[in-house]
Amino acid sequence: MCRQGSFRPAKRDLQLLAGVSCLVAAGLLAYSQTRAYYGDEGLHLLAAQLINAGRRPYADFFYQHVPLYAYTVALWMRLFPETWRSAHVLSSLFTAGTILLTGGFACSRFRQTNWRLGGAFTAVLLGFQWLLLRFGTIGQPYGLCLLLTVAAFRLTVAGAGRGSLWWSLGAGLCAGAA
């Protein structure tokens, strides 16, 4: 038994959860490349292109958001093509990571083993919730913010009752970045 009411799931449960999470991620990627669209995402993509061209937000061009997502997309666009499809893939991967973290948390919280996998699958399948599907797969910072928020939560829960400040520091950094 783990600390603070957390239980260690079996290796088979984690493998099944990872497999279902990969299927959900494949669905998110397919949706992001075919149906996902929001008319306001060009601003973030242009900001990333300007950053790659050597310009700085606020000093060389106006960007009304915190620049973490723009710098993240700029780095991604150095590795992959500078297209909206590439940015959609990145956001979908962030959202898939969020879903995997959520499913893993649910899997570790059920005391009865016969409920553990079903609860984790339910948490993973919430990745097909309409708003998450619509906004977590576009070229805007929603996917990154979701991932950082859930990571901050997981770090907070993992660090509860432990003597180390590193868990709190990580949770604070993730929450602040979100």
PDB file of N, CA and C in Angstrom, residues 55-152:
ATOM      1  N   ARG A  55      12.723  37.550 -33.473  1.00  0.00           N
ATOM      2  CA  ARG A  55      12.031  38.660 -32.799  1.00  0.00           C
ATOM      3  C   ARG A  55      11.587  38.230 -31.410  1.00  0.00           C
ATOM      4  N   ARG A  56      11.396  39.215 -30.535  1.00  0.00           N
ATOM      5  CA  ARG A  56      11.003  38.943 -29.158  1.00  0.00           C
ATOM      6  C   ARG A  56       9.625  39.513 -28.877  1.00  0.00           C
ATOM      7  N   PRO A  57       8.773  38.727 -28.191  1.00  0.00           N
ATOM      8  CA  PRO A  57       7.458  39.263 -27.831  1.00  0.00           C
ATOM      9  C   PRO A  57       7.614  40.479 -26.914  1.00  0.00           C
ATOM     10  N   TYR A  58       6.693  41.400 -27.039  1.00  0.00           N
ATOM     11  CA  TYR A  58       6.617  42.639 -26.256  1.00  0.00           C
ATOM     12  C   TYR A  58       7.663  43.662 -26.681  1.00  0.00           C
ATOM     13  N   ALA A  59       8.848  43.243 -27.108  1.00  0.00           N
ATOM     14  CA  ALA A  59       9.870  44.197 -27.532  1.00  0.00           C
ATOM     15  C   ALA A  59       9.767  44.479 -29.031  1.00  0.00           C
ATOM     16  N   ASP A  60       9.557  43.422 -29.823  1.00  0.00           N
ATOM     17  CA  ASP A  60       9.528  43.583 -31.270  1.00  0.00           C
ATOM     18  C   ASP A  60       8.132  43.438 -31.880  1.00  0.00           C
ATOM     19  N   PHE A  61       7.242  42.783 -31.195  1.00  0.00           N
ATOM     20  CA  PHE A  61       5.867  42.651 -31.683  1.00  0.00           C
ATOM     21  C   PHE A  61       4.926  42.494 -30.498  1.00  0.00           C
ATOM     22  N   PHE A  62       3.684  42.853 -30.738  1.00  0.00           N
ATOM     23  CA  PHE A  62       2.681  42.793 -29.677  1.00  0.00           C
ATOM     24  C   PHE A  62       2.141  41.375 -29.558  1.00  0.00           C
ATOM     25  N   TYR A  63       2.167  40.873 -28.349  1.00  0.00           N
ATOM     26  CA  TYR A  63       1.604  39.558 -28.046  1.00  0.00           C
ATOM     27  C   TYR A  63       0.959  39.664 -26.672  1.00  0.00           C
ATOM     28  N   GLN A  64      -0.346  39.575 -26.622  1.00  0.00           N
ATOM     29  CA  GLN A  64      -1.066  39.888 -25.393  1.00  0.00           C
ATOM     30  C   GLN A  64      -1.124  38.747 -24.389  1.00  0.00           C
ATOM     31  N   HIS A  65      -0.457  37.630 -24.663  1.00  0.00           N
ATOM     32  CA  HIS A  65      -0.485  36.493 -23.757  1.00  0.00           C
ATOM     33  C   HIS A  65       0.891  36.273 -23.146  1.00  0.00           C
ATOM     34  N   VAL A  66       0.922  35.445 -22.127  1.00  0.00           N
ATOM     35  CA  VAL A  66       2.204  35.029 -21.563  1.00  0.00           C
ATOM     36  C   VAL A  66       2.912  34.189 -22.637  1.00  0.00           C
ATOM     37  N   PRO A  67       4.203  34.385 -22.876  1.00  0.00           N
ATOM     38  CA  PRO A  67       4.839  33.804 -24.057  1.00  0.00           C
ATOM     39  C   PRO A  67       5.263  32.342 -23.945  1.00  0.00           C
ATOM     40  N   LEU A  68       4.955  31.635 -22.864  1.00  0.00           N
ATOM     41  CA  LEU A  68       5.410  30.255 -22.729  1.00  0.00           C
ATOM     42  C   LEU A  68       4.934  29.388 -23.888  1.00  0.00           C
ATOM     43  N   TYR A  69       3.665  29.489 -24.243  1.00  0.00           N
ATOM     44  CA  TYR A  69       3.151  28.660 -25.335  1.00  0.00           C
ATOM     45  C   TYR A  69       3.788  29.054 -26.662  1.00  0.00           C
ATOM     46  N   ALA A  70       3.961  30.330 -26.897  1.00  0.00           N
ATOM     47  CA  ALA A  70       4.566  30.771 -28.162  1.00  0.00           C
ATOM     48  C   ALA A  70       6.000  30.262 -28.290  1.00  0.00           C
ATOM     49  N   TYR A  71       6.764  30.298 -27.203  1.00  0.00           N
ATOM     50  CA  TYR A  71       8.127  29.776 -27.241  1.00  0.00           C
ATOM     51  C   TYR A  71       8.127  28.254 -27.400  1.00  0.00           C
ATOM     52  N   THR A  72       7.175  27.585 -26.768  1.00  0.00           N
ATOM     53  CA  THR A  72       7.076  26.128 -26.903  1.00  0.00           C
ATOM     54  C   THR A  72       6.763  25.743 -28.344  1.00  0.00           C
ATOM     55  N   VAL A  73       5.820  26.432 -28.959  1.00  0.00           N
ATOM     56  CA  VAL A  73       5.473  26.149 -30.347  1.00  0.00           C
ATOM     57  C   VAL A  73       6.624  26.525 -31.267  1.00  0.00           C
ATOM     58  N   ALA A  74       7.337  27.613 -30.958  1.00  0.00           N
ATOM     59  CA  ALA A  74       8.490  27.997 -31.776  1.00  0.00           C
ATOM     60  C   ALA A  74       9.555  26.898 -31.747  1.00  0.00           C
ATOM     61  N   LEU A  75       9.822  26.355 -30.582  1.00  0.00           N
ATOM     62  CA  LEU A  75      10.782  25.254 -30.491  1.00  0.00           C
ATOM     63  C   LEU A  75      10.273  24.041 -31.271  1.00  0.00           C
ATOM     64  N   TRP A  76       8.990  23.728 -31.123  1.00  0.00           N
ATOM     65  CA  TRP A  76       8.393  22.607 -31.851  1.00  0.00           C
ATOM     66  C   TRP A  76       8.509  22.824 -33.362  1.00  0.00           C
ATOM     67  N   MET A  77       8.299  24.062 -33.791  1.00  0.00           N
ATOM     68  CA  MET A  77       8.348  24.358 -35.226  1.00  0.00           C
ATOM     69  C   MET A  77       9.774  24.390 -35.778  1.00  0.00           C
ATOM     70  N   ARG A  78      10.752  24.404 -34.919  1.00  0.00           N
ATOM     71  CA  ARG A  78      12.125  24.232 -35.394  1.00  0.00           C
ATOM     72  C   ARG A  78      12.406  22.768 -35.704  1.00  0.00           C
ATOM     73  N   LEU A  79      11.690  21.892 -35.025  1.00  0.00           N
ATOM     74  CA  LEU A  79      11.877  20.456 -35.228  1.00  0.00           C
ATOM     75  C   LEU A  79      10.964  19.896 -36.310  1.00  0.00           C
ATOM     76  N   PHE A  80       9.777  20.475 -36.433  1.00  0.00           N
ATOM     77  CA  PHE A  80       8.772  19.998 -37.367  1.00  0.00           C
ATOM     78  C   PHE A  80       8.306  21.166 -38.234  1.00  0.00           C
ATOM     79  N   PRO A  81       7.549  20.928 -39.282  1.00  0.00           N
ATOM     80  CA  PRO A  81       7.159  22.014 -40.197  1.00  0.00           C
ATOM     81  C   PRO A  81       6.365  23.132 -39.506  1.00  0.00           C
ATOM     82  N   GLU A  82       6.502  24.326 -40.059  1.00  0.00           N
ATOM     83  CA  GLU A  82       5.775  25.489 -39.539  1.00  0.00           C
ATOM     84  C   GLU A  82       4.376  25.530 -40.135  1.00  0.00           C
ATOM     85  N   THR A  83       3.524  24.637 -39.689  1.00  0.00           N
ATOM     86  CA  THR A  83       2.147  24.594 -40.171  1.00  0.00           C
ATOM     87  C   THR A  83       1.199  24.486 -38.990  1.00  0.00           C
ATOM     88  N   TRP A  84      -0.065  24.739 -39.277  1.00  0.00           N
ATOM     89  CA  TRP A  84      -1.066  24.592 -38.223  1.00  0.00           C
ATOM     90  C   TRP A  84      -1.197  23.128 -37.822  1.00  0.00           C
ATOM     91  N   ARG A  85      -0.942  22.222 -38.735  1.00  0.00           N
ATOM     92  CA  ARG A  85      -1.037  20.791 -38.416  1.00  0.00           C
ATOM     93  C   ARG A  85      -0.014  20.404 -37.343  1.00  0.00           C
ATOM     94  N   SER A  86       1.166  20.945 -37.456  1.00  0.00           N
ATOM     95  CA  SER A  86       2.204  20.671 -36.482  1.00  0.00           C
ATOM     96  C   SER A  86       1.807  21.176 -35.094  1.00  0.00           C
ATOM     97  N   ALA A  87       1.255  22.367 -35.035  1.00  0.00           N
ATOM     98  CA  ALA A  87       0.810  22.919 -33.751  1.00  0.00           C
ATOM     99  C   ALA A  87      -0.348  22.108 -33.176  1.00  0.00           C
ATOM    100  N   HIS A  88      -1.220  21.597 -34.031  1.00  0.00           N
ATOM    101  CA  HIS A  88      -2.319  20.755 -33.566  1.00  0.00           C
ATOM    102  C   HIS A  88      -1.799  19.440 -32.980  1.00  0.00           C
ATOM    103  N   VAL A  89      -0.763  18.891 -33.594  1.00  0.00           N
ATOM    104  CA  VAL A  89      -0.161  17.667 -33.058  1.00  0.00           C
ATOM    105  C   VAL A  89       0.397  17.922 -31.665  1.00  0.00           C
ATOM    106  N   LEU A  90       1.109  19.038 -31.499  1.00  0.00           N
ATOM    107  CA  LEU A  90       1.676  19.373 -30.199  1.00  0.00           C
ATOM    108  C   LEU A  90       0.585  19.517 -29.148  1.00  0.00           C
ATOM    109  N   SER A  91      -0.473  20.251 -29.455  1.00  0.00           N
ATOM    110  CA  SER A  91      -1.561  20.421 -28.496  1.00  0.00           C
ATOM    111  C   SER A  91      -2.240  19.094 -28.186  1.00  0.00           C
ATOM    112  N   SER A  92      -2.390  18.244 -29.181  1.00  0.00           N
ATOM    113  CA  SER A  92      -2.995  16.932 -28.958  1.00  0.00           C
ATOM    114  C   SER A  92      -2.122  16.066 -28.057  1.00  0.00           C
ATOM    115  N   LEU A  93      -0.807  16.160 -28.216  1.00  0.00           N
ATOM    116  CA  LEU A  93       0.092  15.405 -27.342  1.00  0.00           C
ATOM    117  C   LEU A  93       0.030  15.912 -25.906  1.00  0.00           C
ATOM    118  N   PHE A  94      -0.071  17.222 -25.733  1.00  0.00           N
ATOM    119  CA  PHE A  94      -0.242  17.773 -24.384  1.00  0.00           C
ATOM    120  C   PHE A  94      -1.542  17.259 -23.761  1.00  0.00           C
ATOM    121  N   THR A  95      -2.617  17.260 -24.537  1.00  0.00           N
ATOM    122  CA  THR A  95      -3.905  16.798 -24.033  1.00  0.00           C
ATOM    123  C   THR A  95      -3.862  15.301 -23.729  1.00  0.00           C
ATOM    124  N   ALA A  96      -3.196  14.529 -24.576  1.00  0.00           N
ATOM    125  CA  ALA A  96      -3.059  13.092 -24.321  1.00  0.00           C
ATOM    126  C   ALA A  96      -2.249  12.842 -23.045  1.00  0.00           C
ATOM    127  N   GLY A  97      -1.223  13.635 -22.810  1.00  0.00           N
ATOM    128  CA  GLY A  97      -0.465  13.526 -21.558  1.00  0.00           C
ATOM    129  C   GLY A  97      -1.326  13.822 -20.344  1.00  0.00           C
ATOM    130  N   THR A  98      -2.204  14.805 -20.484  1.00  0.00           N
ATOM    131  CA  THR A  98      -3.144  15.124 -19.414  1.00  0.00           C
ATOM    132  C   THR A  98      -4.047  13.936 -19.116  1.00  0.00           C
ATOM    133  N   ILE A  99      -4.544  13.320 -20.165  1.00  0.00           N
ATOM    134  CA  ILE A  99      -5.443  12.183 -20.000  1.00  0.00           C
ATOM    135  C   ILE A  99      -4.713  11.011 -19.347  1.00  0.00           C
ATOM    136  N   LEU A 100      -3.482  10.778 -19.726  1.00  0.00           N
ATOM    137  CA  LEU A 100      -2.702   9.692 -19.136  1.00  0.00           C
ATOM    138  C   LEU A 100      -2.442   9.960 -17.654  1.00  0.00           C
ATOM    139  N   LEU A 101      -2.088  11.177 -17.298  1.00  0.00           N
ATOM    140  CA  LEU A 101      -1.887  11.517 -15.886  1.00  0.00           C
ATOM    141  C   LEU A 101      -3.171  11.354 -15.080  1.00  0.00           C
ATOM    142  N   THR A 102      -4.286  11.738 -15.663  1.00  0.00           N
ATOM    143  CA  THR A 102      -5.570  11.607 -14.981  1.00  0.00           C
ATOM    144  C   THR A 102      -5.934  10.144 -14.788  1.00  0.00           C
ATOM    145  N   GLY A 103      -5.759   9.333 -15.819  1.00  0.00           N
ATOM    146  CA  GLY A 103      -6.044   7.906 -15.701  1.00  0.00           C
ATOM    147  C   GLY A 103      -5.144   7.216 -14.693  1.00  0.00           C
ATOM    148  N   GLY A 104      -3.880   7.575 -14.685  1.00  0.00           N
ATOM    149  CA  GLY A 104      -2.955   7.012 -13.702  1.00  0.00           C
ATOM    150  C   GLY A 104      -3.327   7.376 -12.284  1.00  0.00           C
ATOM    151  N   PHE A 105      -3.795   8.598 -12.084  1.00  0.00           N
ATOM    152  CA  PHE A 105      -4.237   9.005 -10.748  1.00  0.00           C
ATOM    153  C   PHE A 105      -5.459   8.205 -10.323  1.00  0.00           C
ATOM    154  N   ALA A 106      -6.421   8.070 -11.226  1.00  0.00           N
ATOM    155  CA  ALA A 106      -7.622   7.306 -10.893  1.00  0.00           C
ATOM    156  C   ALA A 106      -7.269   5.850 -10.599  1.00  0.00           C
ATOM    157  N   CYS A 107      -6.337   5.304 -11.342  1.00  0.00           N
ATOM    158  CA  CYS A 107      -5.929   3.915 -11.146  1.00  0.00           C
ATOM    159  C   CYS A 107      -5.280   3.713  -9.778  1.00  0.00           C
ATOM    160  N   SER A 108      -4.606   4.710  -9.286  1.00  0.00           N
ATOM    161  CA  SER A 108      -3.909   4.568  -8.006  1.00  0.00           C
ATOM    162  C   SER A 108      -4.802   4.848  -6.802  1.00  0.00           C
ATOM    163  N   ARG A 109      -6.027   5.274  -7.012  1.00  0.00           N
ATOM    164  CA  ARG A 109      -6.873   5.676  -5.899  1.00  0.00           C
ATOM    165  C   ARG A 109      -7.957   4.678  -5.506  1.00  0.00           C
ATOM    166  N   PHE A 110      -8.211   3.685  -6.322  1.00  0.00           N
ATOM    167  CA  PHE A 110      -9.255   2.719  -5.978  1.00  0.00           C
ATOM    168  C   PHE A 110      -8.676   1.613  -5.104  1.00  0.00           C
ATOM    169  N   ARG A 111      -9.323   1.373  -3.992  1.00  0.00           N
ATOM    170  CA  ARG A 111      -8.872   0.359  -3.046  1.00  0.00           C
ATOM    171  C   ARG A 111      -9.155  -1.048  -3.577  1.00  0.00           C
ATOM    172  N   GLN A 112     -10.360  -1.249  -4.125  1.00  0.00           N
ATOM    173  CA  GLN A 112     -10.716  -2.569  -4.645  1.00  0.00           C
ATOM    174  C   GLN A 112     -10.118  -2.745  -6.043  1.00  0.00           C
ATOM    175  N   THR A 113      -9.471  -3.855  -6.256  1.00  0.00           N
ATOM    176  CA  THR A 113      -8.807  -4.073  -7.545  1.00  0.00           C
ATOM    177  C   THR A 113      -9.811  -4.244  -8.676  1.00  0.00           C
ATOM    178  N   ASN A 114     -11.020  -4.721  -8.384  1.00  0.00           N
ATOM    179  CA  ASN A 114     -11.990  -4.899  -9.466  1.00  0.00           C
ATOM    180  C   ASN A 114     -12.569  -3.569  -9.942  1.00  0.00           C
ATOM    181  N   TRP A 115     -12.442  -2.503  -9.180  1.00  0.00           N
ATOM    182  CA  TRP A 115     -12.910  -1.181  -9.591  1.00  0.00           C
ATOM    183  C   TRP A 115     -11.791  -0.330 -10.176  1.00  0.00           C
ATOM    184  N   ARG A 116     -10.571  -0.695  -9.884  1.00  0.00           N
ATOM    185  CA  ARG A 116      -9.418   0.143 -10.238  1.00  0.00           C
ATOM    186  C   ARG A 116      -9.321   0.394 -11.737  1.00  0.00           C
ATOM    187  N   LEU A 117      -9.357  -0.649 -12.522  1.00  0.00           N
ATOM    188  CA  LEU A 117      -9.184  -0.506 -13.965  1.00  0.00           C
ATOM    189  C   LEU A 117     -10.384   0.190 -14.609  1.00  0.00           C
ATOM    190  N   GLY A 118     -11.583  -0.131 -14.140  1.00  0.00           N
ATOM    191  CA  GLY A 118     -12.776   0.523 -14.673  1.00  0.00           C
ATOM    192  C   GLY A 118     -12.791   2.018 -14.388  1.00  0.00           C
ATOM    193  N   GLY A 119     -12.374   2.398 -13.188  1.00  0.00           N
ATOM    194  CA  GLY A 119     -12.297   3.816 -12.845  1.00  0.00           C
ATOM    195  C   GLY A 119     -11.252   4.545 -13.670  1.00  0.00           C
ATOM    196  N   ALA A 120     -10.126   3.877 -13.889  1.00  0.00           N
ATOM    197  CA  ALA A 120      -9.072   4.489 -14.700  1.00  0.00           C
ATOM    198  C   ALA A 120      -9.517   4.632 -16.153  1.00  0.00           C
ATOM    199  N   PHE A 121     -10.189   3.613 -16.696  1.00  0.00           N
ATOM    200  CA  PHE A 121     -10.699   3.697 -18.072  1.00  0.00           C
ATOM    201  C   PHE A 121     -11.724   4.817 -18.205  1.00  0.00           C
ATOM    202  N   THR A 122     -12.566   4.969 -17.199  1.00  0.00           N
ATOM    203  CA  THR A 122     -13.559   6.039 -17.230  1.00  0.00           C
ATOM    204  C   THR A 122     -12.868   7.402 -17.266  1.00  0.00           C
ATOM    205  N   ALA A 123     -11.827   7.559 -16.456  1.00  0.00           N
ATOM    206  CA  ALA A 123     -11.088   8.828 -16.443  1.00  0.00           C
ATOM    207  C   ALA A 123     -10.417   9.072 -17.792  1.00  0.00           C
ATOM    208  N   VAL A 124      -9.884   8.028 -18.397  1.00  0.00           N
ATOM    209  CA  VAL A 124      -9.216   8.170 -19.694  1.00  0.00           C
ATOM    210  C   VAL A 124     -10.233   8.494 -20.780  1.00  0.00           C
ATOM    211  N   LEU A 125     -11.363   7.856 -20.751  1.00  0.00           N
ATOM    212  CA  LEU A 125     -12.371   8.081 -21.789  1.00  0.00           C
ATOM    213  C   LEU A 125     -13.021   9.456 -21.689  1.00  0.00           C
ATOM    214  N   LEU A 126     -12.813  10.137 -20.571  1.00  0.00           N
ATOM    215  CA  LEU A 126     -13.281  11.527 -20.483  1.00  0.00           C
ATOM    216  C   LEU A 126     -12.498  12.420 -21.435  1.00  0.00           C
ATOM    217  N   GLY A 127     -11.437  11.895 -22.027  1.00  0.00           N
ATOM    218  CA  GLY A 127     -10.703  12.625 -23.049  1.00  0.00           C
ATOM    219  C   GLY A 127     -11.543  12.908 -24.279  1.00  0.00           C
ATOM    220  N   PHE A 128     -12.646  12.218 -24.425  1.00  0.00           N
ATOM    221  CA  PHE A 128     -13.544  12.467 -25.541  1.00  0.00           C
ATOM    222  C   PHE A 128     -14.680  13.414 -25.156  1.00  0.00           C
ATOM    223  N   GLN A 129     -14.554  14.081 -24.026  1.00  0.00           N
ATOM    224  CA  GLN A 129     -15.531  15.099 -23.647  1.00  0.00           C
ATOM    225  C   GLN A 129     -15.414  16.230 -24.665  1.00  0.00           C
ATOM    226  N   TRP A 130     -16.550  16.782 -25.081  1.00  0.00           N
ATOM    227  CA  TRP A 130     -16.599  17.683 -26.222  1.00  0.00           C
ATOM    228  C   TRP A 130     -15.683  18.903 -26.084  1.00  0.00           C
ATOM    229  N   LEU A 131     -15.703  19.587 -24.962  1.00  0.00           N
ATOM    230  CA  LEU A 131     -14.880  20.791 -24.822  1.00  0.00           C
ATOM    231  C   LEU A 131     -13.385  20.455 -24.799  1.00  0.00           C
ATOM    232  N   LEU A 132     -13.047  19.352 -24.170  1.00  0.00           N
ATOM    233  CA  LEU A 132     -11.655  18.929 -24.172  1.00  0.00           C
ATOM    234  C   LEU A 132     -11.214  18.567 -25.587  1.00  0.00           C
ATOM    235  N   LEU A 133     -12.068  17.895 -26.309  1.00  0.00           N
ATOM    236  CA  LEU A 133     -11.766  17.519 -27.684  1.00  0.00           C
ATOM    237  C   LEU A 133     -11.657  18.757 -28.572  1.00  0.00           C
ATOM    238  N   ARG A 134     -12.561  19.697 -28.403  1.00  0.00           N
ATOM    239  CA  ARG A 134     -12.588  20.881 -29.259  1.00  0.00           C
ATOM    240  C   ARG A 134     -11.408  21.821 -29.009  1.00  0.00           C
ATOM    241  N   PHE A 135     -11.109  22.093 -27.752  1.00  0.00           N
ATOM    242  CA  PHE A 135     -10.089  23.095 -27.455  1.00  0.00           C
ATOM    243  C   PHE A 135      -8.724  22.506 -27.118  1.00  0.00           C
ATOM    244  N   GLY A 136      -8.657  21.238 -26.762  1.00  0.00           N
ATOM    245  CA  GLY A 136      -7.372  20.630 -26.441  1.00  0.00           C
ATOM    246  C   GLY A 136      -6.583  20.197 -27.650  1.00  0.00           C
ATOM    247  N   THR A 137      -7.160  20.336 -28.833  1.00  0.00           N
ATOM    248  CA  THR A 137      -6.491  19.854 -30.044  1.00  0.00           C
ATOM    249  C   THR A 137      -6.169  20.962 -31.036  1.00  0.00           C
ATOM    250  N   ILE A 138      -6.383  22.212 -30.666  1.00  0.00           N
ATOM    251  CA  ILE A 138      -6.126  23.317 -31.591  1.00  0.00           C
ATOM    252  C   ILE A 138      -4.812  24.005 -31.233  1.00  0.00           C
ATOM    253  N   GLY A 139      -4.376  24.904 -32.069  1.00  0.00           N
ATOM    254  CA  GLY A 139      -3.111  25.595 -31.873  1.00  0.00           C
ATOM    255  C   GLY A 139      -3.211  26.744 -30.896  1.00  0.00           C
ATOM    256  N   GLN A 140      -3.760  26.480 -29.739  1.00  0.00           N
ATOM    257  CA  GLN A 140      -3.829  27.454 -28.657  1.00  0.00           C
ATOM    258  C   GLN A 140      -3.333  26.790 -27.380  1.00  0.00           C
ATOM    259  N   PRO A 141      -3.064  27.554 -26.324  1.00  0.00           N
ATOM    260  CA  PRO A 141      -2.398  26.989 -25.141  1.00  0.00           C
ATOM    261  C   PRO A 141      -3.260  26.113 -24.239  1.00  0.00           C
ATOM    262  N   TYR A 142      -4.457  25.743 -24.628  1.00  0.00           N
ATOM    263  CA  TYR A 142      -5.324  24.964 -23.739  1.00  0.00           C
ATOM    264  C   TYR A 142      -4.704  23.624 -23.365  1.00  0.00           C
ATOM    265  N   GLY A 143      -4.145  22.898 -24.324  1.00  0.00           N
ATOM    266  CA  GLY A 143      -3.549  21.593 -24.040  1.00  0.00           C
ATOM    267  C   GLY A 143      -2.378  21.699 -23.076  1.00  0.00           C
ATOM    268  N   LEU A 144      -1.516  22.685 -23.279  1.00  0.00           N
ATOM    269  CA  LEU A 144      -0.377  22.888 -22.385  1.00  0.00           C
ATOM    270  C   LEU A 144      -0.845  23.258 -20.984  1.00  0.00           C
ATOM    271  N   CYS A 145      -1.838  24.132 -20.891  1.00  0.00           N
ATOM    272  CA  CYS A 145      -2.356  24.529 -19.576  1.00  0.00           C
ATOM    273  C   CYS A 145      -3.004  23.354 -18.854  1.00  0.00           C
ATOM    274  N   LEU A 146      -3.721  22.521 -19.593  1.00  0.00           N
ATOM    275  CA  LEU A 146      -4.306  21.321 -18.984  1.00  0.00           C
ATOM    276  C   LEU A 146      -3.214  20.414 -18.423  1.00  0.00           C
ATOM    277  N   LEU A 147      -2.193  20.163 -19.213  1.00  0.00           N
ATOM    278  CA  LEU A 147      -1.112  19.284 -18.775  1.00  0.00           C
ATOM    279  C   LEU A 147      -0.411  19.839 -17.544  1.00  0.00           C
ATOM    280  N   LEU A 148      -0.091  21.106 -17.554  1.00  0.00           N
ATOM    281  CA  LEU A 148       0.604  21.709 -16.413  1.00  0.00           C
ATOM    282  C   LEU A 148      -0.275  21.747 -15.163  1.00  0.00           C
ATOM    283  N   THR A 149      -1.570  21.959 -15.325  1.00  0.00           N
ATOM    284  CA  THR A 149      -2.480  21.969 -14.176  1.00  0.00           C
ATOM    285  C   THR A 149      -2.574  20.588 -13.548  1.00  0.00           C
ATOM    286  N   VAL A 150      -2.746  19.565 -14.365  1.00  0.00           N
ATOM    287  CA  VAL A 150      -2.846  18.203 -13.834  1.00  0.00           C
ATOM    288  C   VAL A 150      -1.498  17.763 -13.246  1.00  0.00           C
ATOM    289  N   ALA A 151      -0.404  18.162 -13.872  1.00  0.00           N
ATOM    290  CA  ALA A 151       0.913  17.838 -13.318  1.00  0.00           C
ATOM    291  C   ALA A 151       1.108  18.509 -11.957  1.00  0.00           C
ATOM    292  N   ALA A 152       0.653  19.746 -11.812  1.00  0.00           N
ATOM    293  CA  ALA A 152       0.746  20.428 -10.519  1.00  0.00           C
ATOM    294  C   ALA A 152      -0.088  19.698  -9.469  1.00  0.00           C
TER     295      ALA A 152
END
